[in-house]
Amino acid sequence: MIDLVIFAIYLILQHLFAFVQRLYWIATGLSDAPVDTQVRLMSILYRRKRDPVELPRWADFVAVHKSFAPVSVLEGDRWAFYAIDRKFAYFVEMPEPVITYDVLKFPFVYIPYFEFSKCLAVVPLSDMLSWADQLAKRPQPKTVFFTNTARCGSTLFAQMLNRPGTSICIGEPFVMTLLAIGYWEKYWHESEMETLLKAAVTILRKDVPADQIFILKTSSNEARLVPIMAKCMPEVKHVFMFRKNGLDPVERMLTRDKMQRILMLLFLICPQLSKAFGWIAIGESKWLRVIRPTTTKEWAAIAYASPYADYLKNKELFCLPVVWHKDIIHDAENTLRPIFRELGLPEEKIKDALLCLNRDSQNGTFLSQSVMKDVKATEMTDAICAKLDTVAQVLGVPKDTFE
């Protein structure tokens, strides 16, 4: 709770800093970019997140004005797409080329984007969209949109698909998560989503060679975007991964940060206040409002099964059947062969892909096996079982999903 209070104070101070800074820009004529430029570059002085999985936003950084630049500066290979809102898109300059931050080295790319970034670029949304249109005229790599549920082995599978020289997989860029949550929260109009999604994917793959395959591995919120993407980018292939008996691992993920339960309860009381602190609670905002969970296990059931419900509603849009966790773990070679064939990956690369089984795919992160080994799930009770039947019915998944 102390950490939450400290972060609340930090957010207040950051907003105050931004207000004073904007007054300074107005006083010194820096409030608007020159006519021939659209990007404000800002030096990052300080960064602070309460938890790694919080939504990315401008408030993550204390930054000061550095210079103005044309949008073309972002074509440099070290600029990563960090966040987006109604007015602006935000990019961060990385120490190394963006495509080197693949899922093999960084299971969750939003972590290095936050921790290693040197400079922040603020771009008016209209200019970002125009720039994306120009990028789209260039030859584009084949693209796979890989959606999944939490704790299903998706990072391991993504690392198997990331074959240097053939394919590049980026793990969970939070721009896509922002779009998924914004879509459900009606932050953007339905008519805007196709344009935003197409622009985001185009920018995320801008540095991937056109003769390679770009695999966009998402968090567990983006499955709801598949119908929109299938409409605006029909050439993109869709893959979904799920895990039977995955409820307890998802609960353990939510339990590792004691504040998340407080944020869930806070969302049920005041969604706007909960949104100020992090994204996990609002990732499934639509179902939280309907089901109103009272325990972490009920909340975990929503987070676990909601992406599966989206898949079941739209499974005709996917190029493959569900990729099951147990098959990747226990029969990887036979499971990978038709997948590699469908996605255009050379089957001779499967041998190297199998080496991923020999290590913790999330080693060094907040979800590594060493970090999670002492986190326990709660016991199942008859009352919870009855509530989970209701959850399954509301979501539209089979009741045995939670067995």
Short mmCIF file of C-alpha atoms in Angstrom, two decimals:
data_model
loop_
_atom_site.label_atom_id
_atom_site.label_comp_id
_atom_site.label_asym_id
_atom_site.label_seq_id
_atom_site.Cartn_x
_atom_site.Cartn_y
_atom_site.Cartn_z
CA MET A 1 0.00 0.00 0.00
CA ILE A 2 2.90 2.36 0.76
CA ASP A 3 4.26 1.80 -2.74
CA LEU A 4 0.86 2.69 -4.19
CA VAL A 5 0.72 5.93 -2.19
CA ILE A 6 4.26 6.84 -3.27
CA PHE A 7 3.37 6.24 -6.91
CA ALA A 8 0.20 8.35 -6.56
CA ILE A 9 2.35 11.20 -5.27
CA TYR A 10 4.73 10.66 -8.19
CA LEU A 11 1.88 10.89 -10.73
CA ILE A 12 0.63 14.12 -9.14
CA LEU A 13 4.12 15.63 -9.23
CA GLN A 14 4.63 14.51 -12.84
CA HIS A 15 1.38 16.17 -13.92
CA LEU A 16 2.42 19.31 -12.04
CA PHE A 17 5.82 19.23 -13.75
CA ALA A 18 4.14 18.85 -17.15
CA PHE A 19 1.81 21.79 -16.41
CA VAL A 20 4.69 24.08 -15.42
CA GLN A 21 6.68 22.90 -18.45
CA ARG A 22 3.80 23.71 -20.79
CA LEU A 23 3.54 27.21 -19.32
CA TYR A 24 7.27 27.61 -20.00
CA TRP A 25 6.81 26.47 -23.62
CA ILE A 26 4.02 29.01 -24.11
CA ALA A 27 6.10 31.80 -22.58
CA THR A 28 9.14 31.00 -24.74
CA GLY A 29 7.32 30.29 -28.00
CA LEU A 30 7.87 26.53 -27.87
CA SER A 31 4.22 25.60 -27.52
CA ASP A 32 3.91 24.79 -31.23
CA ALA A 33 6.39 23.11 -33.54
CA PRO A 34 7.69 25.09 -36.54
CA VAL A 35 5.61 24.66 -39.67
CA ASP A 36 8.06 22.29 -41.37
CA THR A 37 8.45 19.92 -38.41
CA GLN A 38 6.05 17.73 -36.47
CA VAL A 39 8.10 15.95 -33.77
CA ARG A 40 9.13 17.29 -30.38
CA LEU A 41 12.26 15.54 -29.10
CA MET A 42 12.67 15.43 -25.31
CA SER A 43 15.60 14.30 -23.20
CA ILE A 44 14.59 11.78 -20.52
CA LEU A 45 15.78 12.89 -17.08
CA TYR A 46 14.00 10.39 -14.86
CA ARG A 47 11.71 7.37 -15.16
CA ARG A 48 9.43 5.63 -12.68
CA LYS A 49 6.90 2.79 -12.82
CA ARG A 50 5.25 1.16 -9.86
CA ASP A 51 5.13 -2.19 -11.69
CA PRO A 52 6.55 -3.34 -15.07
CA VAL A 53 3.13 -4.19 -16.53
CA GLU A 54 1.58 -0.75 -16.16
CA LEU A 55 0.25 0.89 -19.28
CA PRO A 56 2.89 3.01 -21.02
CA ARG A 57 2.20 6.73 -20.96
CA TRP A 58 3.97 10.05 -21.12
CA ALA A 59 3.95 10.17 -17.31
CA ASP A 60 6.47 7.32 -17.19
CA PHE A 61 9.16 9.90 -17.88
CA VAL A 62 10.25 13.26 -16.59
CA ALA A 63 11.55 14.78 -19.82
CA VAL A 64 12.55 18.24 -21.05
CA HIS A 65 12.38 19.80 -24.50
CA LYS A 66 15.44 19.14 -26.62
CA SER A 67 14.57 20.15 -30.18
CA PHE A 68 12.06 19.86 -33.00
CA ALA A 69 12.55 17.50 -35.93
CA PRO A 70 10.67 16.27 -39.02
CA VAL A 71 8.73 13.00 -38.75
CA SER A 72 11.37 11.40 -40.97
CA VAL A 73 13.72 11.30 -37.97
CA LEU A 74 11.69 8.36 -36.71
CA GLU A 75 12.73 6.29 -39.72
CA GLY A 76 16.01 5.74 -37.92
CA ASP A 77 16.30 2.13 -36.82
CA ARG A 78 16.56 2.97 -33.10
CA TRP A 79 13.16 4.57 -32.67
CA ALA A 80 10.57 2.30 -31.00
CA PHE A 81 6.81 2.87 -30.83
CA TYR A 82 6.13 3.33 -27.11
CA ALA A 83 2.58 4.56 -26.55
CA ILE A 84 -0.42 6.28 -28.09
CA ASP A 85 -3.37 8.41 -26.98
CA ARG A 86 -6.04 10.55 -28.63
CA LYS A 87 -3.70 13.40 -29.53
CA PHE A 88 -0.18 12.01 -29.74
CA ALA A 89 1.97 9.01 -30.49
CA TYR A 90 5.10 8.53 -28.39
CA PHE A 91 8.36 7.00 -29.53
CA VAL A 92 11.55 6.27 -27.58
CA GLU A 93 15.10 6.19 -28.88
CA MET A 94 16.90 2.96 -28.00
CA PRO A 95 20.66 2.32 -27.64
CA GLU A 96 20.51 -0.44 -30.29
CA PRO A 97 18.43 -1.04 -33.42
CA VAL A 98 14.84 -1.86 -32.50
CA ILE A 99 14.79 -5.26 -34.23
CA THR A 100 17.58 -6.48 -31.93
CA TYR A 101 15.09 -6.36 -29.02
CA ASP A 102 13.46 -9.59 -30.17
CA VAL A 103 11.60 -12.09 -28.01
CA LEU A 104 14.68 -14.30 -27.58
CA LYS A 105 16.56 -11.53 -25.78
CA PHE A 106 13.61 -9.67 -24.26
CA PRO A 107 10.42 -11.69 -23.63
CA PHE A 108 8.53 -8.46 -22.89
CA VAL A 109 9.76 -5.66 -25.13
CA TYR A 110 7.99 -2.97 -23.09
CA ILE A 111 10.59 -3.46 -20.35
CA PRO A 112 13.67 -2.38 -22.37
CA TYR A 113 11.62 0.32 -24.09
CA PHE A 114 11.09 1.82 -20.65
CA GLU A 115 14.40 1.03 -18.97
CA PHE A 116 16.88 1.71 -21.79
CA SER A 117 15.29 4.60 -23.69
CA LYS A 118 17.31 7.80 -23.99
CA CYS A 119 14.99 10.23 -25.71
CA LEU A 120 11.23 10.69 -26.05
CA ALA A 121 9.59 11.84 -29.30
CA VAL A 122 6.10 13.30 -29.18
CA VAL A 123 4.25 13.20 -32.51
CA PRO A 124 0.78 14.61 -33.27
CA LEU A 125 -1.47 11.67 -34.05
CA SER A 126 -2.43 13.00 -37.50
CA ASP A 127 1.24 13.26 -38.49
CA MET A 128 1.91 9.73 -37.22
CA LEU A 129 -0.92 8.39 -39.38
CA SER A 130 0.33 10.26 -42.46
CA TRP A 131 3.82 8.91 -41.90
CA ALA A 132 2.48 5.36 -41.52
CA ASP A 133 0.68 5.75 -44.86
CA GLN A 134 4.01 6.58 -46.48
CA LEU A 135 5.72 3.61 -44.81
CA ALA A 136 2.96 1.32 -46.08
CA LYS A 137 3.91 2.12 -49.69
CA ARG A 138 7.22 0.29 -49.21
CA PRO A 139 7.56 -3.51 -49.54
CA GLN A 140 6.21 -5.05 -46.31
CA PRO A 141 7.26 -8.27 -44.57
CA LYS A 142 4.76 -11.08 -44.21
CA THR A 143 3.12 -10.67 -40.81
CA VAL A 144 1.69 -13.02 -38.19
CA PHE A 145 -0.55 -11.69 -35.42
CA PHE A 146 -0.01 -14.07 -32.50
CA THR A 147 -2.67 -13.81 -29.78
CA ASN A 148 -2.98 -15.92 -26.66
CA THR A 149 -4.10 -16.15 -23.07
CA ALA A 150 -1.87 -15.40 -20.08
CA ARG A 151 0.55 -18.07 -18.78
CA CYS A 152 -0.03 -20.46 -21.69
CA GLY A 153 3.57 -20.88 -22.85
CA SER A 154 3.19 -18.17 -25.49
CA THR A 155 6.64 -16.71 -24.80
CA LEU A 156 8.24 -20.12 -25.32
CA PHE A 157 6.29 -20.62 -28.55
CA ALA A 158 7.18 -17.10 -29.72
CA GLN A 159 10.88 -17.82 -29.16
CA MET A 160 10.53 -20.98 -31.23
CA LEU A 161 9.05 -18.91 -34.07
CA ASN A 162 11.83 -16.30 -33.83
CA ARG A 163 14.39 -17.79 -36.22
CA PRO A 164 17.28 -15.36 -36.91
CA GLY A 165 17.65 -14.58 -40.59
CA THR A 166 14.13 -15.82 -41.36
CA SER A 167 11.71 -14.30 -38.85
CA ILE A 168 11.67 -11.63 -36.17
CA CYS A 169 9.25 -11.82 -33.26
CA ILE A 170 8.65 -8.84 -30.98
CA GLY A 171 7.16 -9.70 -27.59
CA GLU A 172 4.18 -7.69 -26.39
CA PRO A 173 4.64 -4.10 -27.58
CA PHE A 174 2.19 -2.26 -25.38
CA VAL A 175 0.97 -0.01 -28.18
CA MET A 176 -1.21 -2.94 -29.23
CA THR A 177 -2.41 -3.42 -25.65
CA LEU A 178 -3.39 0.25 -25.46
CA LEU A 179 -5.38 -0.13 -28.66
CA ALA A 180 -7.10 -3.27 -27.35
CA ILE A 181 -8.08 -1.62 -24.07
CA GLY A 182 -9.00 1.65 -25.78
CA TYR A 183 -11.26 -0.28 -28.14
CA TRP A 184 -13.23 -1.84 -25.27
CA GLU A 185 -13.31 1.38 -23.28
CA LYS A 186 -14.58 3.27 -26.35
CA TYR A 187 -11.57 5.55 -26.03
CA TRP A 188 -11.48 5.54 -29.83
CA HIS A 189 -14.48 5.36 -32.12
CA GLU A 190 -15.10 2.10 -33.95
CA SER A 191 -14.38 3.90 -37.23
CA GLU A 192 -10.91 4.91 -36.02
CA MET A 193 -9.71 1.46 -35.03
CA GLU A 194 -8.95 0.14 -38.50
CA THR A 195 -6.79 3.16 -39.31
CA LEU A 196 -5.00 3.03 -35.96
CA LEU A 197 -4.36 -0.72 -36.11
CA LYS A 198 -3.01 -0.63 -39.64
CA ALA A 199 -0.73 2.29 -38.78
CA ALA A 200 0.53 0.64 -35.58
CA VAL A 201 1.42 -2.65 -37.29
CA THR A 202 3.09 -0.83 -40.19
CA ILE A 203 5.26 1.19 -37.81
CA LEU A 204 6.10 -1.77 -35.55
CA ARG A 205 7.49 -3.72 -38.52
CA LYS A 206 9.17 -0.79 -40.28
CA ASP A 207 12.70 -2.10 -39.63
CA VAL A 208 11.99 -5.76 -40.46
CA PRO A 209 13.47 -6.75 -43.86
CA ALA A 210 10.75 -7.34 -46.42
CA ASP A 211 12.06 -10.85 -47.13
CA GLN A 212 11.61 -11.95 -43.51
CA ILE A 213 8.49 -12.77 -41.48
CA PHE A 214 7.35 -10.38 -38.76
CA ILE A 215 5.64 -12.10 -35.83
CA LEU A 216 3.77 -9.75 -33.52
CA LYS A 217 3.36 -11.57 -30.21
CA THR A 218 0.76 -9.87 -28.03
CA SER A 219 -0.40 -9.87 -24.42
CA SER A 220 -3.72 -11.52 -23.57
CA ASN A 221 -5.89 -8.51 -24.47
CA GLU A 222 -5.34 -8.29 -28.20
CA ALA A 223 -7.41 -11.32 -29.27
CA ARG A 224 -10.40 -8.96 -29.39
CA LEU A 225 -8.67 -7.02 -32.20
CA VAL A 226 -8.51 -9.95 -34.62
CA PRO A 227 -11.80 -9.21 -36.45
CA ILE A 228 -10.78 -5.59 -37.01
CA MET A 229 -7.31 -6.52 -38.23
CA ALA A 230 -8.68 -9.23 -40.49
CA LYS A 231 -10.81 -6.55 -42.13
CA CYS A 232 -8.18 -3.83 -42.57
CA MET A 233 -5.14 -6.11 -43.12
CA PRO A 234 -6.48 -9.33 -44.66
CA GLU A 235 -2.98 -10.45 -45.61
CA VAL A 236 -1.98 -10.88 -41.94
CA LYS A 237 -2.13 -14.45 -40.60
CA HIS A 238 -3.61 -15.13 -37.17
CA VAL A 239 -2.47 -17.72 -34.62
CA PHE A 240 -3.94 -18.34 -31.15
CA MET A 241 -2.47 -20.26 -28.21
CA PHE A 242 -4.26 -21.57 -25.12
CA ARG A 243 -3.60 -23.77 -22.10
CA LYS A 244 -5.88 -26.26 -20.43
CA ASN A 245 -5.68 -26.23 -16.63
CA GLY A 246 -4.28 -22.71 -16.76
CA LEU A 247 -6.44 -20.97 -14.16
CA ASP A 248 -4.06 -21.35 -11.21
CA PRO A 249 -1.00 -20.04 -13.14
CA VAL A 250 -2.98 -16.94 -14.12
CA GLU A 251 -4.07 -16.41 -10.52
CA ARG A 252 -0.47 -16.71 -9.39
CA MET A 253 0.52 -14.08 -11.96
CA LEU A 254 -2.09 -11.69 -10.58
CA THR A 255 -1.16 -12.50 -6.98
CA ARG A 256 2.58 -11.82 -7.38
CA ASP A 257 1.84 -8.08 -7.03
CA LYS A 258 -0.26 -7.60 -3.89
CA MET A 259 -1.54 -4.25 -5.16
CA GLN A 260 -3.34 -5.77 -8.12
CA ARG A 261 -6.23 -7.02 -5.98
CA ILE A 262 -6.60 -3.52 -4.55
CA LEU A 263 -6.63 -2.12 -8.08
CA MET A 264 -9.29 -4.62 -9.09
CA LEU A 265 -11.52 -3.60 -6.17
CA LEU A 266 -10.75 0.05 -6.89
CA PHE A 267 -11.89 -0.44 -10.48
CA LEU A 268 -15.25 -1.76 -9.31
CA ILE A 269 -15.67 1.39 -7.20
CA CYS A 270 -14.04 4.02 -9.42
CA PRO A 271 -12.69 2.88 -12.81
CA GLN A 272 -11.04 6.21 -13.61
CA LEU A 273 -8.96 6.12 -10.42
CA SER A 274 -7.91 2.53 -11.04
CA LYS A 275 -6.81 3.43 -14.57
CA ALA A 276 -4.36 5.95 -13.17
CA PHE A 277 -2.28 3.17 -11.65
CA GLY A 278 -2.04 0.30 -14.10
CA TRP A 279 -3.49 -1.81 -16.87
CA ILE A 280 -4.08 -5.33 -15.53
CA ALA A 281 -7.33 -4.43 -13.80
CA ILE A 282 -8.73 -2.59 -16.82
CA GLY A 283 -7.55 -5.10 -19.41
CA GLU A 284 -10.80 -7.01 -18.93
CA SER A 285 -12.90 -3.98 -18.01
CA LYS A 286 -15.90 -5.10 -20.05
CA TRP A 287 -16.27 -8.35 -18.10
CA LEU A 288 -15.33 -6.83 -14.73
CA ARG A 289 -18.34 -4.54 -15.03
CA VAL A 290 -20.66 -7.45 -15.85
CA ILE A 291 -19.33 -10.22 -13.58
CA ARG A 292 -17.93 -8.07 -10.74
CA PRO A 293 -15.52 -10.62 -9.25
CA THR A 294 -15.03 -10.71 -5.48
CA THR A 295 -11.95 -12.96 -5.36
CA THR A 296 -8.65 -13.04 -7.22
CA LYS A 297 -9.49 -16.48 -8.60
CA GLU A 298 -12.69 -15.15 -10.17
CA TRP A 299 -10.72 -12.27 -11.67
CA ALA A 300 -8.11 -14.75 -12.89
CA ALA A 301 -10.87 -16.79 -14.53
CA ILE A 302 -11.93 -13.74 -16.53
CA ALA A 303 -8.36 -12.89 -17.58
CA TYR A 304 -7.69 -16.54 -18.45
CA ALA A 305 -10.82 -17.33 -20.44
CA SER A 306 -11.71 -14.03 -22.10
CA PRO A 307 -9.14 -14.36 -24.94
CA TYR A 308 -10.33 -17.94 -25.52
CA ALA A 309 -13.88 -16.64 -25.83
CA ASP A 310 -12.70 -14.17 -28.48
CA TYR A 311 -11.00 -16.99 -30.35
CA LEU A 312 -14.08 -19.20 -30.27
CA LYS A 313 -16.20 -16.38 -31.71
CA ASN A 314 -13.78 -15.76 -34.56
CA LYS A 315 -11.91 -19.02 -35.12
CA GLU A 316 -12.61 -18.96 -38.85
CA LEU A 317 -10.22 -15.99 -39.07
CA PHE A 318 -7.24 -18.02 -37.82
CA CYS A 319 -4.97 -19.88 -40.21
CA LEU A 320 -4.40 -22.74 -37.74
CA PRO A 321 -6.34 -24.52 -34.98
CA VAL A 322 -5.52 -23.61 -31.37
CA VAL A 323 -1.88 -24.16 -30.48
CA TRP A 324 -2.10 -26.02 -27.15
CA HIS A 325 0.43 -25.57 -24.37
CA LYS A 326 0.63 -29.31 -23.69
CA ASP A 327 1.50 -30.04 -27.33
CA ILE A 328 4.33 -27.52 -27.39
CA ILE A 329 5.72 -28.94 -24.14
CA HIS A 330 5.30 -32.66 -24.77
CA ASP A 331 5.27 -33.07 -28.57
CA ALA A 332 6.98 -29.97 -29.85
CA GLU A 333 8.52 -31.29 -33.06
CA ASN A 334 5.31 -32.79 -34.46
CA THR A 335 3.35 -29.73 -33.31
CA LEU A 336 5.73 -27.23 -34.92
CA ARG A 337 5.96 -28.91 -38.31
CA PRO A 338 2.51 -27.94 -39.71
CA ILE A 339 2.81 -24.53 -38.03
CA PHE A 340 6.16 -23.77 -39.67
CA ARG A 341 4.78 -24.96 -42.99
CA GLU A 342 1.69 -22.73 -42.76
CA LEU A 343 3.60 -19.63 -41.67
CA GLY A 344 6.33 -20.03 -44.28
CA LEU A 345 9.15 -20.89 -41.86
CA PRO A 346 11.74 -23.42 -43.11
CA GLU A 347 11.12 -26.80 -41.47
CA GLU A 348 14.87 -27.34 -41.09
CA LYS A 349 14.76 -24.54 -38.48
CA ILE A 350 12.64 -26.72 -36.16
CA LYS A 351 15.71 -28.46 -34.76
CA ASP A 352 17.08 -25.15 -33.46
CA ALA A 353 13.63 -24.09 -32.27
CA LEU A 354 13.45 -27.16 -30.02
CA LEU A 355 16.46 -25.87 -28.06
CA CYS A 356 14.16 -23.26 -26.55
CA LEU A 357 12.67 -26.03 -24.42
CA ASN A 358 15.91 -26.27 -22.47
CA ARG A 359 15.61 -22.93 -20.67
CA ASP A 360 13.15 -20.71 -18.85
CA SER A 361 11.62 -18.59 -21.62
CA GLN A 362 10.99 -15.73 -19.17
CA ASN A 363 14.29 -15.90 -17.33
CA GLY A 364 15.33 -12.57 -15.82
CA THR A 365 11.82 -11.14 -15.84
CA PHE A 366 9.19 -10.61 -13.15
CA LEU A 367 7.48 -13.83 -14.31
CA SER A 368 10.50 -16.12 -14.32
CA GLN A 369 10.27 -19.56 -12.71
CA SER A 370 12.58 -18.46 -9.89
CA VAL A 371 10.39 -15.45 -9.08
CA MET A 372 7.09 -17.33 -9.30
CA LYS A 373 8.04 -20.57 -7.53
CA ASP A 374 6.85 -19.37 -4.10
CA VAL A 375 3.64 -17.66 -5.28
CA LYS A 376 0.62 -19.82 -4.47
CA ALA A 377 -2.90 -19.99 -5.86
CA THR A 378 -5.91 -20.24 -3.57
CA GLU A 379 -7.81 -23.46 -3.01
CA MET A 380 -10.90 -24.17 -5.10
CA THR A 381 -14.15 -24.25 -3.13
CA ASP A 382 -17.68 -25.28 -4.05
CA ALA A 383 -18.74 -21.63 -3.95
CA ILE A 384 -15.97 -20.60 -6.34
CA CYS A 385 -16.77 -23.53 -8.65
CA ALA A 386 -20.36 -22.34 -8.84
CA LYS A 387 -19.22 -18.79 -9.61
CA LEU A 388 -16.86 -20.06 -12.32
CA ASP A 389 -19.77 -21.81 -14.02
CA THR A 390 -21.44 -18.43 -14.22
CA VAL A 391 -18.25 -16.83 -15.54
CA ALA A 392 -18.03 -19.49 -18.27
CA GLN A 393 -21.64 -18.89 -19.26
CA VAL A 394 -21.21 -15.11 -19.44
CA LEU A 395 -17.97 -15.33 -21.43
CA GLY A 396 -19.28 -18.01 -23.76
CA VAL A 397 -16.68 -20.70 -23.10
CA PRO A 398 -17.24 -24.38 -22.17
CA LYS A 399 -17.67 -25.00 -18.43
CA ASP A 400 -14.77 -27.44 -18.42
CA THR A 401 -12.43 -24.57 -19.39
CA PHE A 402 -11.76 -24.05 -15.67
CA GLU A 403 -11.31 -27.70 -14.75
#
